[in-house]
JSON list of C-alpha atoms in Angstrom, two decimals:
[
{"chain": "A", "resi": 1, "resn": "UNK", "atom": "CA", "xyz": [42.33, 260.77, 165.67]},
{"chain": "A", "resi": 2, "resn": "UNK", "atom": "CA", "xyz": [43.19, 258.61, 162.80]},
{"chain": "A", "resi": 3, "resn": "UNK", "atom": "CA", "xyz": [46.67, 257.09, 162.19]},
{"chain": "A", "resi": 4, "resn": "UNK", "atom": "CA", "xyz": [48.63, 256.41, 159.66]},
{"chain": "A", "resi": 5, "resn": "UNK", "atom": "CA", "xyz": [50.19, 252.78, 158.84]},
{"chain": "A", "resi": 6, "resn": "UNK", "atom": "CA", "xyz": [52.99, 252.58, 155.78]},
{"chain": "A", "resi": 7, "resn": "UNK", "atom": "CA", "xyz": [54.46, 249.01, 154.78]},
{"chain": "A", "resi": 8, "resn": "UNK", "atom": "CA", "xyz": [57.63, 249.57, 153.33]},
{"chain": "A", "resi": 9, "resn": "UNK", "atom": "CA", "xyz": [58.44, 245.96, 152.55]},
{"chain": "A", "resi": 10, "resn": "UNK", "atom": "CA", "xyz": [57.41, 241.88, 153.04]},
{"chain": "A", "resi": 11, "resn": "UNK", "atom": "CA", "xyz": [59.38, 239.09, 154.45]},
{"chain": "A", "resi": 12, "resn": "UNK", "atom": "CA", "xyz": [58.83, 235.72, 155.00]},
{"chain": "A", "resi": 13, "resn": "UNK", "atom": "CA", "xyz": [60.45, 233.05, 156.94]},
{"chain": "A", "resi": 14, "resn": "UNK", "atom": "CA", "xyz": [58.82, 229.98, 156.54]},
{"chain": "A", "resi": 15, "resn": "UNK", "atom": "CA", "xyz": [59.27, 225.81, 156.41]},
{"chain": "A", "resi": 16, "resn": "UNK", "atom": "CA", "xyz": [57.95, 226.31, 153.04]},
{"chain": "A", "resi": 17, "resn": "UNK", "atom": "CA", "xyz": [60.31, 229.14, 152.11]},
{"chain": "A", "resi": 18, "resn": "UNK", "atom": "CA", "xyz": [62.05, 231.99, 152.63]},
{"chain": "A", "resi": 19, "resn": "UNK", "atom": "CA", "xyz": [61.27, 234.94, 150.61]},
{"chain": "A", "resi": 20, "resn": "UNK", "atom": "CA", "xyz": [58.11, 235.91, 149.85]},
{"chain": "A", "resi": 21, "resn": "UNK", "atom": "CA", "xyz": [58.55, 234.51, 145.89]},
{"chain": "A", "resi": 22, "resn": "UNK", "atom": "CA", "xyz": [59.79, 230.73, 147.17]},
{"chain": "A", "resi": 23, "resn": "UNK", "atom": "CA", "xyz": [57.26, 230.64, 149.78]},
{"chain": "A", "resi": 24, "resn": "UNK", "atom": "CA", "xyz": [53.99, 232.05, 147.69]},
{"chain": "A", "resi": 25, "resn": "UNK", "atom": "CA", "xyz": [54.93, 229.20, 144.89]},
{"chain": "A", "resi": 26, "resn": "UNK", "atom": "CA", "xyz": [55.18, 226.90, 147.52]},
{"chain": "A", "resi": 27, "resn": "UNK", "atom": "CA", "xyz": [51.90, 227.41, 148.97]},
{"chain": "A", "resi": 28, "resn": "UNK", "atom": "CA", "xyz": [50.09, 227.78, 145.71]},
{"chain": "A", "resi": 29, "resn": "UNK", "atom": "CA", "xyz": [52.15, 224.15, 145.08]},
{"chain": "A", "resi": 30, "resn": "UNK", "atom": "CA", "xyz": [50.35, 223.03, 147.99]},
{"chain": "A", "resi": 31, "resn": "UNK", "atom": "CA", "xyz": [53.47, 222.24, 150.14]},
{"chain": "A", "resi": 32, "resn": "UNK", "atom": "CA", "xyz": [52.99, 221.88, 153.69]},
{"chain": "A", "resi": 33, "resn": "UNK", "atom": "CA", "xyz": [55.13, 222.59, 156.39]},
{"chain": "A", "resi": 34, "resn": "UNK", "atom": "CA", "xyz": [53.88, 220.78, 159.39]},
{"chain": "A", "resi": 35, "resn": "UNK", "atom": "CA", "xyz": [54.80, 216.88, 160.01]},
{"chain": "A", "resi": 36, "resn": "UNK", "atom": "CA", "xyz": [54.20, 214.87, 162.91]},
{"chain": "A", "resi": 37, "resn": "UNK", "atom": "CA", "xyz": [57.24, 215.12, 165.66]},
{"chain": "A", "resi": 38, "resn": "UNK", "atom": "CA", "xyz": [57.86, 211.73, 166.12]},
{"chain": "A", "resi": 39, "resn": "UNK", "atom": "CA", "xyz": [57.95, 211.08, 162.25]},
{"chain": "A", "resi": 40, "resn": "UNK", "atom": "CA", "xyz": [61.48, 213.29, 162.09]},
{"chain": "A", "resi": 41, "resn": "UNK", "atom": "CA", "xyz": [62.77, 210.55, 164.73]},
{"chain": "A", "resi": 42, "resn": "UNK", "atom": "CA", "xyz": [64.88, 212.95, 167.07]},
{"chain": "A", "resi": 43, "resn": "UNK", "atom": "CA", "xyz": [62.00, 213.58, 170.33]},
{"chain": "A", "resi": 44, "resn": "UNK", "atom": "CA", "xyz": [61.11, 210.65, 172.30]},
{"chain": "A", "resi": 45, "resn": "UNK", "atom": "CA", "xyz": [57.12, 210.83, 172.83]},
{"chain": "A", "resi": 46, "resn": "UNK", "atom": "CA", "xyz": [56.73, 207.26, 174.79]},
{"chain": "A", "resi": 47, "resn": "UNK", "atom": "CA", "xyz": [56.49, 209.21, 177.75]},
{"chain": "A", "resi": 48, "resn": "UNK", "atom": "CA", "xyz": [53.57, 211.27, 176.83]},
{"chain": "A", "resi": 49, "resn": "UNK", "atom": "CA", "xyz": [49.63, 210.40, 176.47]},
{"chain": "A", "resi": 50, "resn": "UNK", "atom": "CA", "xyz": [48.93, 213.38, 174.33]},
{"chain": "A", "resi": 51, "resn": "UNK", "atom": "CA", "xyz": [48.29, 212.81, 170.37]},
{"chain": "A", "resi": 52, "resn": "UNK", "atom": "CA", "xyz": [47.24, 215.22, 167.67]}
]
């Protein structure tokens, strides 16, 4: 039995937009959204061995 799948719309919600529009120019720009934790300065990671 086939069924039947209809998209009625896109969203995005993203660190490198929100929108669809903002967020396709900004990964076409390149832009990333991911940055190291302890570079935004707000979570202590001295007490951790674990790096990425």
């Amino acid at each position: 039995m086939a069924s039947r799948v209809v998209i009625t719309g896109l969203g995005v919600i993203s660190p490198i937009g929100i929108g669809v529009s903002e967020f396709w120019k900004s990964a076409l720009a390149g832009r990333s959204g991911i940055t190291a934790i302890p570079s935004l300065g707000w979570f202590p990671m001295s007490g951790y061995r674990s790096q990425v």
